[in-house]
Short mmCIF file of C-alpha atoms and ligand atoms in Angstrom, two decimals:
data_model
loop_
_atom_site.label_atom_id
_atom_site.label_comp_id
_atom_site.label_asym_id
_atom_site.label_seq_id
_atom_site.Cartn_x
_atom_site.Cartn_y
_atom_site.Cartn_z
CA MET Q 1 0.00 0.00 0.00
CA GLN Q 2 1.20 3.51 -0.73
CA LYS Q 3 0.17 6.97 0.38
CA VAL Q 4 -2.07 9.01 -1.91
CA LYS Q 5 -0.20 11.22 -4.39
CA GLY Q 6 0.47 14.68 -2.98
CA THR Q 7 0.30 13.56 0.66
CA TYR Q 8 3.11 12.77 3.09
CA ASP Q 9 3.66 11.19 6.48
CA VAL Q 10 5.22 13.02 9.39
CA LEU Q 11 7.64 10.40 10.69
CA PRO Q 12 8.86 10.22 14.30
CA GLN Q 13 12.29 11.63 13.40
CA GLU Q 14 10.72 14.85 12.06
CA SER Q 15 7.64 15.11 14.26
CA ASN Q 16 9.39 17.30 16.84
CA GLN Q 17 9.61 20.07 14.23
CA TRP Q 18 5.87 19.94 13.78
CA LEU Q 19 5.16 19.98 17.49
CA PHE Q 20 7.58 22.87 17.93
CA LEU Q 21 5.97 24.85 15.12
CA GLU Q 22 2.45 24.30 16.41
CA LYS Q 23 3.52 25.36 19.91
CA HIS Q 24 5.13 28.48 18.44
CA ILE Q 25 1.89 29.34 16.62
CA HIS Q 26 -0.25 28.92 19.76
CA GLU Q 27 2.19 31.12 21.71
CA VAL Q 28 2.16 33.97 19.16
CA MET Q 29 -1.65 33.83 18.95
CA LYS Q 30 -1.99 33.87 22.73
CA LYS Q 31 0.32 36.88 22.94
CA HIS Q 32 -2.04 38.75 20.59
CA HIS Q 33 -5.22 37.59 22.38
CA ILE Q 34 -6.61 35.77 19.37
CA SER Q 35 -9.06 32.96 20.13
CA TYR Q 36 -8.68 29.46 18.72
CA ILE Q 37 -11.48 28.10 16.55
CA ARG Q 38 -11.78 24.62 15.05
CA THR Q 39 -14.20 23.85 12.25
CA PRO Q 40 -14.80 20.58 10.36
CA ILE Q 41 -12.48 19.36 7.63
CA PHE Q 42 -15.51 18.94 5.38
CA GLU Q 43 -18.38 21.33 4.75
CA TYR Q 44 -21.38 21.43 2.46
CA TYR Q 45 -20.26 22.04 -1.11
CA GLU Q 46 -21.90 25.49 -1.18
CA VAL Q 47 -19.63 26.88 1.55
CA PHE Q 48 -16.72 26.82 -0.90
CA HIS Q 49 -18.60 27.06 -4.20
CA ARG Q 50 -20.42 30.33 -3.95
CA HIS Q 51 -21.76 32.16 -6.97
CA ASN Q 52 -19.19 34.78 -7.57
CA GLU Q 53 -16.60 36.13 -9.95
CA ALA Q 54 -14.80 33.12 -11.45
CA SER Q 55 -11.96 31.78 -9.38
CA ASP Q 56 -9.60 28.99 -10.29
CA MET Q 57 -9.99 27.25 -6.99
CA VAL Q 58 -13.76 27.23 -7.13
CA ILE Q 59 -13.72 25.83 -10.62
CA LYS Q 60 -11.42 22.87 -10.42
CA GLU Q 61 -9.29 22.28 -7.36
CA THR Q 62 -11.53 20.94 -4.63
CA TYR Q 63 -12.23 17.38 -3.52
CA ASP Q 64 -16.01 17.08 -3.89
CA PHE Q 65 -18.10 14.00 -3.21
CA GLU Q 66 -21.57 12.91 -2.27
CA ASP Q 67 -22.10 11.39 1.15
CA ARG Q 68 -24.29 8.32 1.63
CA SER Q 69 -27.46 10.37 1.68
CA GLY Q 70 -26.56 12.16 -1.53
CA ARG Q 71 -25.52 15.51 -0.01
CA LYS Q 72 -22.70 17.29 -1.79
CA ILE Q 73 -19.69 17.66 0.46
CA THR Q 74 -16.31 19.36 -0.08
CA LEU Q 75 -13.04 18.77 1.76
CA ARG Q 76 -11.97 22.25 2.81
CA PRO Q 77 -9.42 23.74 0.38
CA GLU Q 78 -8.70 26.59 2.84
CA GLY Q 79 -9.75 27.74 6.28
CA THR Q 80 -11.51 31.06 5.75
CA ALA Q 81 -14.91 30.07 4.31
CA GLY Q 82 -15.53 27.38 6.95
CA VAL Q 83 -14.53 29.70 9.78
CA ILE Q 84 -16.84 32.46 8.52
CA ARG Q 85 -19.66 29.93 8.06
CA SER Q 86 -19.17 28.92 11.71
CA ILE Q 87 -18.95 32.49 13.01
CA VAL Q 88 -22.19 33.37 11.21
CA GLU Q 89 -24.01 30.16 12.16
CA ASN Q 90 -23.04 30.54 15.81
CA LYS Q 91 -23.96 34.25 15.83
CA LEU Q 92 -20.55 35.35 17.06
CA ILE Q 93 -20.71 38.67 15.23
CA LEU Q 94 -21.87 41.37 17.63
CA PRO Q 95 -22.28 45.09 16.96
CA ASN Q 96 -19.23 47.21 17.78
CA HIS Q 97 -17.16 44.16 18.50
CA ILE Q 98 -14.02 42.96 16.76
CA LEU Q 99 -13.85 39.20 16.59
CA LYS Q 100 -10.38 37.67 16.20
CA THR Q 101 -10.00 33.94 15.62
CA TYR Q 102 -7.20 31.63 14.54
CA TYR Q 103 -6.99 28.06 13.34
CA ILE Q 104 -4.52 25.32 12.46
CA GLY Q 105 -5.48 22.42 10.27
CA ALA Q 106 -5.35 20.32 7.14
CA ASN Q 107 -6.63 21.49 3.75
CA TYR Q 108 -7.11 19.64 0.49
CA ARG Q 109 -6.54 20.86 -3.05
CA TYR Q 110 -6.31 18.75 -6.16
CA GLU Q 111 -3.25 20.59 -7.50
CA ARG Q 112 -0.25 19.21 -9.36
CA PRO Q 113 2.15 18.25 -6.56
CA GLN Q 114 5.60 19.84 -6.57
CA LYS Q 115 8.10 21.17 -4.06
CA GLY Q 116 6.10 23.06 -1.42
CA ARG Q 117 2.78 22.08 -3.00
CA TYR Q 118 0.76 19.13 -1.73
CA ARG Q 119 -2.77 17.83 -2.04
CA GLU Q 120 -3.06 17.63 1.73
CA PHE Q 121 -1.29 20.52 3.43
CA PHE Q 122 -1.52 22.38 6.71
CA GLN Q 123 -2.18 26.02 7.36
CA THR Q 124 -2.50 28.31 10.30
CA GLY Q 125 -4.57 31.42 9.78
CA ILE Q 126 -6.32 34.34 11.42
CA GLU Q 127 -9.68 35.89 10.55
CA ILE Q 128 -10.68 39.28 12.03
CA ILE Q 129 -14.24 40.50 11.56
CA GLY Q 130 -15.86 43.77 12.52
CA GLU Q 131 -13.72 46.74 11.46
CA LYS Q 132 -12.16 48.13 8.33
CA ASP Q 133 -9.26 50.30 9.28
CA PRO Q 134 -5.68 50.59 8.00
CA ILE Q 135 -4.29 50.10 11.52
CA LEU Q 136 -6.07 46.76 11.78
CA ASP Q 137 -4.81 45.67 8.35
CA ALA Q 138 -1.26 46.61 9.28
CA GLU Q 139 -1.61 44.82 12.63
CA LEU Q 140 -2.74 41.62 10.90
CA ILE Q 141 0.14 41.79 8.44
CA SER Q 142 2.58 42.43 11.26
CA ILE Q 143 1.35 39.34 13.16
CA ALA Q 144 1.82 37.22 10.02
CA TYR Q 145 5.30 38.68 9.64
CA GLU Q 146 6.13 38.15 13.31
CA MET Q 147 4.97 34.52 13.14
CA ILE Q 148 7.55 33.87 10.42
CA ALA Q 149 10.38 36.15 11.49
CA SER Q 150 10.31 35.00 15.12
CA LEU Q 151 11.10 31.48 13.91
CA GLY Q 152 14.38 32.95 12.70
CA ILE Q 153 13.48 32.82 9.00
CA LYS Q 154 15.27 35.52 7.01
CA ASP Q 155 14.94 36.81 3.41
CA ILE Q 156 11.21 37.46 3.59
CA VAL Q 157 9.25 40.32 2.13
CA VAL Q 158 5.61 41.38 2.29
CA LYS Q 159 4.07 42.09 -1.12
CA ILE Q 160 0.98 44.24 -0.85
CA ASN Q 161 -1.65 45.61 -3.19
CA ASN Q 162 -5.15 47.06 -3.15
CA LEU Q 163 -7.73 45.34 -5.38
CA GLY Q 164 -10.20 48.16 -4.82
CA ASN Q 165 -13.96 47.70 -4.89
CA SER Q 166 -15.92 45.70 -7.44
CA ASP Q 167 -16.48 48.76 -9.71
CA ALA Q 168 -12.75 49.45 -9.90
CA ARG Q 169 -12.02 45.80 -10.60
CA LYS Q 170 -14.71 45.66 -13.30
CA GLN Q 171 -13.21 48.63 -15.12
CA TYR Q 172 -9.72 47.26 -14.69
CA LYS Q 173 -10.71 43.82 -16.02
CA GLU Q 174 -12.14 45.47 -19.12
CA ALA Q 175 -8.91 47.38 -19.59
CA LEU Q 176 -6.92 44.15 -19.23
CA GLN Q 177 -9.12 42.36 -21.77
CA LEU Q 178 -8.65 45.23 -24.22
CA TYR Q 179 -4.90 45.05 -23.72
CA PHE Q 180 -4.50 41.25 -23.89
CA GLU Q 181 -6.99 40.43 -26.67
CA PRO Q 182 -4.70 41.47 -29.55
CA LEU Q 183 -1.87 39.52 -27.84
CA LYS Q 184 -4.00 36.45 -27.22
CA ASP Q 185 -1.93 34.11 -29.40
CA GLN Q 186 1.16 34.84 -27.32
CA LEU Q 187 -0.55 33.92 -24.04
CA SER Q 188 -0.21 30.52 -22.33
CA GLU Q 189 -3.23 28.18 -22.56
CA ASP Q 190 -4.22 28.91 -18.94
CA SER Q 191 -4.01 32.65 -19.48
CA LYS Q 192 -6.04 32.46 -22.71
CA HIS Q 193 -8.79 30.80 -20.70
CA ARG Q 194 -8.46 33.36 -17.90
CA LEU Q 195 -8.79 36.23 -20.34
CA TYR Q 196 -12.53 35.59 -20.39
CA THR Q 197 -13.08 34.14 -16.93
CA ASN Q 198 -10.81 36.17 -14.66
CA PRO Q 199 -8.21 38.30 -16.50
CA LEU Q 200 -6.73 39.50 -13.17
CA ARG Q 201 -5.22 36.04 -12.73
CA ILE Q 202 -3.09 36.53 -15.86
CA LEU Q 203 -1.10 39.01 -13.76
CA ASP Q 204 0.23 36.35 -11.43
CA SER Q 205 0.98 33.78 -14.13
CA LYS Q 206 4.39 32.16 -13.61
CA VAL Q 207 4.90 31.52 -17.35
CA PRO Q 208 7.78 33.76 -18.57
CA SER Q 209 6.07 34.71 -21.87
CA ASP Q 210 2.94 35.79 -19.94
CA GLN Q 211 5.10 37.72 -17.49
CA ALA Q 212 6.75 39.62 -20.35
CA LEU Q 213 3.34 40.77 -21.61
CA VAL Q 214 2.16 41.63 -18.09
CA LYS Q 215 5.02 44.13 -17.75
CA GLN Q 216 3.36 46.51 -20.24
CA ALA Q 217 -0.23 45.88 -19.05
CA PRO Q 218 -2.36 48.60 -17.45
CA ILE Q 219 -1.96 48.79 -13.67
CA LEU Q 220 -4.75 48.39 -11.16
CA ASN Q 221 -3.64 51.33 -9.06
CA ASP Q 222 -4.77 53.69 -11.82
CA TYR Q 223 -8.34 52.43 -11.43
CA LEU Q 224 -8.55 52.82 -7.66
CA SER Q 225 -10.52 55.59 -6.01
CA GLU Q 226 -8.52 58.19 -4.07
CA THR Q 227 -9.86 56.76 -0.82
CA ASP Q 228 -8.59 53.30 -1.69
CA GLN Q 229 -5.22 54.63 -2.76
CA SER Q 230 -4.76 56.51 0.48
CA TYR Q 231 -5.96 53.50 2.51
CA LEU Q 232 -3.15 51.44 0.98
CA ASN Q 233 -0.65 54.25 1.55
CA GLU Q 234 -1.63 54.39 5.19
CA VAL Q 235 -1.19 50.63 5.66
CA MET Q 236 2.24 50.86 4.00
CA HIS Q 237 3.17 53.83 6.18
CA ILE Q 238 2.39 51.85 9.35
CA LEU Q 239 4.34 48.85 8.06
CA SER Q 240 7.39 51.01 7.49
CA GLN Q 241 7.06 52.43 11.01
CA GLN Q 242 7.14 48.83 12.24
CA GLN Q 243 10.22 48.18 10.08
CA ILE Q 244 8.45 45.42 8.19
CA PRO Q 245 10.01 45.00 4.74
CA PHE Q 246 7.30 45.38 2.09
CA GLN Q 247 6.83 46.18 -1.59
CA HIS Q 248 3.78 47.54 -3.34
CA ASP Q 249 3.25 44.87 -6.03
CA HIS Q 250 0.82 46.10 -8.70
CA ASN Q 251 0.40 42.57 -10.04
CA LEU Q 252 -0.48 40.86 -6.78
CA VAL Q 253 -4.07 39.67 -7.19
CA ARG Q 254 -4.25 36.39 -5.12
CA GLY Q 255 -6.02 33.26 -6.23
CA LEU Q 256 -9.22 33.19 -4.20
CA ASP Q 257 -12.50 34.66 -5.24
CA TYR Q 258 -13.56 36.52 -2.11
CA TYR Q 259 -10.91 39.23 -1.92
CA SER Q 260 -11.63 42.88 -2.30
CA HIS Q 261 -9.44 45.79 -1.26
CA ILE Q 262 -6.12 45.05 0.57
CA VAL Q 263 -4.32 41.82 -0.36
CA PHE Q 264 -0.86 40.68 0.64
CA GLU Q 265 1.55 37.81 0.43
CA ILE Q 266 4.69 37.02 2.40
CA GLN Q 267 7.25 35.69 -0.02
CA THR Q 268 10.74 34.36 0.42
CA ASN Q 269 13.73 34.28 -1.87
CA ILE Q 270 15.61 31.60 0.04
CA GLU Q 271 17.79 29.63 -2.35
CA GLY Q 272 16.43 26.18 -3.14
CA PHE Q 273 12.87 27.07 -2.18
CA GLY Q 274 11.40 26.45 -5.62
CA SER Q 275 8.74 28.37 -7.47
CA GLN Q 276 6.12 28.08 -4.71
CA ASN Q 277 7.70 30.95 -2.80
CA ALA Q 278 4.67 32.27 -0.87
CA LEU Q 279 4.95 31.39 2.80
CA GLY Q 280 1.53 32.85 3.31
CA GLY Q 281 -1.00 35.35 2.12
CA GLY Q 282 -4.29 36.96 2.83
CA GLY Q 283 -6.40 40.02 2.47
CA ARG Q 284 -9.70 41.75 3.00
CA TYR Q 285 -13.07 40.35 2.07
CA ASP Q 286 -15.99 42.76 2.06
CA HIS Q 287 -18.76 40.36 1.01
CA LEU Q 288 -17.86 36.88 2.24
CA VAL Q 289 -19.67 37.30 5.58
CA SER Q 290 -22.90 38.31 3.86
CA GLU Q 291 -22.52 35.63 1.16
CA LEU Q 292 -22.43 33.06 3.96
CA GLY Q 293 -25.63 34.41 5.50
CA GLY Q 294 -24.24 37.04 7.87
CA PRO Q 295 -24.53 40.84 7.94
CA GLU Q 296 -22.67 43.12 5.50
CA MET Q 297 -19.42 43.23 7.39
CA SER Q 298 -15.85 43.39 6.26
CA GLY Q 299 -13.23 40.92 7.43
CA ILE Q 300 -9.53 40.41 6.92
CA GLY Q 301 -7.34 37.37 7.35
CA PHE Q 302 -4.31 35.41 6.28
CA ALA Q 303 -3.00 31.87 6.21
CA LEU Q 304 0.54 30.52 6.34
CA GLY Q 305 1.55 27.16 4.87
CA LEU Q 306 3.20 25.07 7.57
CA GLU Q 307 5.13 22.80 5.16
CA ARG Q 308 6.67 25.89 3.58
CA LEU Q 309 7.57 27.37 6.98
CA LEU Q 310 9.39 24.16 7.90
CA LEU Q 311 11.08 24.01 4.50
CA ALA Q 312 12.32 27.58 5.00
CA CYS Q 313 13.58 26.72 8.51
CA ASN Q 314 15.38 23.63 7.24
CA LEU Q 315 16.95 25.43 4.28
CA GLN Q 316 18.22 28.14 6.61
CA GLY Q 317 19.58 25.64 9.12
CA ILE Q 318 17.25 26.73 11.92
CA GLN Q 319 17.38 24.23 14.78
CA PHE Q 320 14.35 23.22 16.77
CA HIS Q 321 15.38 22.95 20.41
CA ASP Q 322 12.48 20.87 21.48
CA ASP Q 323 14.06 17.45 21.88
CA ILE Q 324 13.38 15.82 25.22
CA GLN Q 325 16.25 16.30 27.64
CA TYR Q 326 16.14 13.42 30.08
CA ASP Q 327 17.15 14.05 33.69
CA VAL Q 328 17.68 10.42 34.52
CA ALA Q 329 17.76 6.93 32.98
CA ILE Q 330 16.52 3.90 34.89
CA LEU Q 331 18.64 0.83 34.33
CA HIS Q 332 17.83 -2.67 35.56
CA MET Q 333 20.13 -5.65 36.05
CA ASP Q 334 17.63 -8.44 35.34
CA ASN Q 335 14.00 -9.22 34.72
CA HIS Q 336 13.03 -9.32 38.37
CA SER Q 337 14.49 -5.88 39.13
CA LYS Q 338 12.80 -4.51 35.99
CA LYS Q 339 9.41 -4.56 37.76
CA TYR Q 340 10.75 -2.51 40.67
CA ALA Q 341 12.55 -0.24 38.20
CA TYR Q 342 9.25 0.32 36.41
CA GLN Q 343 7.59 1.41 39.68
CA ILE Q 344 10.35 3.94 40.23
CA TYR Q 345 9.96 5.16 36.65
CA LYS Q 346 6.22 5.83 37.16
CA TYR Q 347 6.87 7.46 40.53
CA LEU Q 348 9.45 9.89 39.13
CA GLN Q 349 7.31 10.63 36.08
CA GLN Q 350 4.39 11.60 38.34
CA HIS Q 351 6.75 14.05 40.01
CA LYS Q 352 7.62 15.70 36.68
CA ILE Q 353 11.12 14.26 36.32
CA GLU Q 354 12.06 13.49 32.69
CA VAL Q 355 12.86 9.79 33.00
CA ASN Q 356 14.06 7.39 30.37
CA PHE Q 357 13.03 3.76 30.89
CA ASP Q 358 14.21 1.01 28.60
CA PHE Q 359 11.24 -1.30 28.00
CA SER Q 360 13.37 -3.82 26.11
CA ASN Q 361 15.24 -6.62 27.81
CA LYS Q 362 18.67 -5.43 26.74
CA ALA Q 363 21.71 -6.36 28.80
CA PHE Q 364 22.63 -3.92 31.58
CA LYS Q 365 25.84 -2.90 29.79
CA THR Q 366 23.91 -1.93 26.64
CA GLN Q 367 21.40 0.07 28.68
CA LEU Q 368 24.27 1.95 30.32
CA LYS Q 369 25.99 2.61 26.99
CA ASN Q 370 22.74 4.01 25.53
CA ALA Q 371 22.22 6.32 28.51
CA ILE Q 372 25.76 7.70 28.14
CA GLN Q 373 25.36 8.16 24.39
CA THR Q 374 22.07 10.03 24.92
CA ARG Q 375 23.93 12.30 27.36
CA ILE Q 376 21.60 11.62 30.25
CA PRO Q 377 23.33 13.01 33.36
CA PHE Q 378 22.17 10.42 35.92
CA ALA Q 379 21.35 6.72 35.95
CA ILE Q 380 19.30 4.97 38.59
CA ILE Q 381 20.59 1.42 38.76
CA ILE Q 382 18.51 -1.38 40.18
CA GLY Q 383 19.56 -4.95 40.91
CA GLU Q 384 18.55 -7.67 43.40
CA ASP Q 385 20.06 -5.83 46.40
CA GLU Q 386 18.18 -2.63 45.68
CA VAL Q 387 14.88 -4.50 45.30
CA HIS Q 388 15.36 -6.11 48.71
CA SER Q 389 16.55 -3.00 50.51
CA ASN Q 390 13.97 -0.71 48.87
CA SER Q 391 16.70 1.59 47.63
CA VAL Q 392 18.49 2.52 44.40
CA GLN Q 393 22.00 3.27 43.21
CA ILE Q 394 22.31 6.70 41.62
CA LYS Q 395 25.26 7.05 39.28
CA ASP Q 396 26.45 10.43 38.06
CA LEU Q 397 27.29 9.58 34.45
CA ILE Q 398 29.40 12.68 33.99
CA ASN Q 399 31.58 12.50 37.16
CA GLN Q 400 31.36 8.71 37.43
CA THR Q 401 30.41 8.84 41.14
CA GLN Q 402 27.79 6.54 42.63
CA VAL Q 403 25.69 6.60 45.84
CA LYS Q 404 23.03 4.41 47.40
CA VAL Q 405 19.79 6.28 48.13
CA ASN Q 406 16.66 5.07 49.94
CA PHE Q 407 13.43 5.01 47.96
CA LYS Q 408 11.90 7.83 50.03
CA ASP Q 409 14.90 10.10 49.39
CA ILE Q 410 15.24 9.61 45.61
CA LEU Q 411 13.13 12.57 44.60
CA ASN Q 412 14.84 14.89 47.01
CA TYR Q 413 18.27 13.74 45.85
CA ILE Q 414 17.49 14.18 42.15
CA ASN Q 415 15.85 17.55 42.63
CA LYS Q 416 18.87 18.76 44.60
CA ARG Q 417 21.31 17.62 41.94
P1 HAM U 501 -3.71 30.79 -0.04
O1 HAM U 501 -2.79 31.80 -0.62
O2 HAM U 501 -4.48 29.94 -0.98
O3 HAM U 501 -4.68 31.59 0.90
O4 HAM U 501 -2.88 29.87 0.94
C1 HAM U 501 -2.10 30.41 1.98
C2 HAM U 501 -0.79 29.65 2.09
O5 HAM U 501 -1.04 28.25 2.21
C3 HAM U 501 0.08 29.75 0.85
O6 HAM U 501 0.83 30.94 0.85
C4 HAM U 501 0.97 28.53 1.01
O7 HAM U 501 2.00 28.80 1.95
C5 HAM U 501 0.01 27.52 1.61
N1 HAM U 501 -0.52 26.64 0.55
C6 HAM U 501 -1.54 26.88 -0.30
N2 HAM U 501 -1.73 25.84 -1.12
C7 HAM U 501 -0.82 24.90 -0.78
C8 HAM U 501 -0.51 23.58 -1.26
N3 HAM U 501 -1.21 23.00 -2.22
N4 HAM U 501 0.52 22.92 -0.66
C9 HAM U 501 1.24 23.50 0.35
N5 HAM U 501 0.97 24.73 0.83
C10 HAM U 501 -0.03 25.42 0.28
C11 HAM U 501 -5.66 31.01 1.64
O8 HAM U 501 -5.78 29.81 1.81
C12 HAM U 501 -6.59 32.01 2.30
N6 HAM U 501 -7.63 31.27 3.01
C13 HAM U 501 -5.84 32.96 3.20
C14 HAM U 501 -6.76 33.92 3.84
C15 HAM U 501 -7.24 33.88 5.10
N7 HAM U 501 -7.27 35.00 3.27
C16 HAM U 501 -8.07 35.62 4.12
N8 HAM U 501 -8.09 34.92 5.22
#
């Protein structure tokens, strides 16, 4: 049996990285007083397939199926729509209240797998509902940036743009169609298709011939209202005050259908990262809450890809100091003393000592060798004598000294040392 294409296993030798990363995420979120929310991995089809401007994801990338009673179900391709569905359904939106939630979880997209791109992948994200203000947008971006930078990842930049309102985008799309139509034959197949479904997506095509044409294309900024232009300027001004490296990228449009107004991506140029260089991205959505049955209320959010964060850490040689450091190893001489040794192991564990117990029946010498190799500072040694006298031998594996200690004094002795 093999795993499904585009999926991967987290094996014991790499699982510490994952646990470390998840702990880091919870800590940053806690620091910013953002509440954890968990929604199902699958939702009704309509949560992700809303009637809207065409979006590539909505058209072809989701895992859709019918359950046994014939209801159409979709595995979530991203966190936002499910979280907003839940917030609306559970009536969490209150007047004059800013709701901040975060999530961590698996997502599913039927994309062509490549470096940094999987069919099952993990994201953490934040959604903030209830206010539309440049300070809030800058705050969200700065949390996304902090989440990455505080891991020690370098060479990252925030790309930011303003997609404006739907009128601005409509005019801009028309301008793009006018520009690209005479050049249609030079466009890639995907971009030809997008010319009539969603011409904005031609702007973030990775095909070099498309990119060459995009260079001369009209820019969205020219179609924005003055208010929207100054909103973006204000967000950028706050980011520079926070010393967050950013660039105004006129071609940043993002792949999901619900964005309006501010969008951003955090990209890396770490060598060896591959073409999937977005560690995360997000933006404002003015209509998603109402499309999912809630009031007209703007929200903003982002998601970071956890596989890509770990890839960046590994490429930059960032160490995860989360390996267990044992205080003491329990070694037994024979099978009879193993039972007593096990009791001591459980006793010390209950008292929050990091104890290593060898469940195998290896020879005493091998157990000792392993403890020394693992750099455990102390060994508790148990043989026949210790079982009978209700005591243990404690050997300092660094100084090579050894003392006999009564059972009732073990904890005290270890804690002191
Ligand atoms: P997204 O740009 O589709 O946005 O995904 C965010 C991040 O998830 C990407 O930058 C990337 O790191 C990671 N990612 C996406 N697809 C894959 C994949 N197939 N394999 C590995 N990693 C992947 C969203 O998902 C939005 N929901 C973000 C958002 C939240 N916008 C507003 N609120």
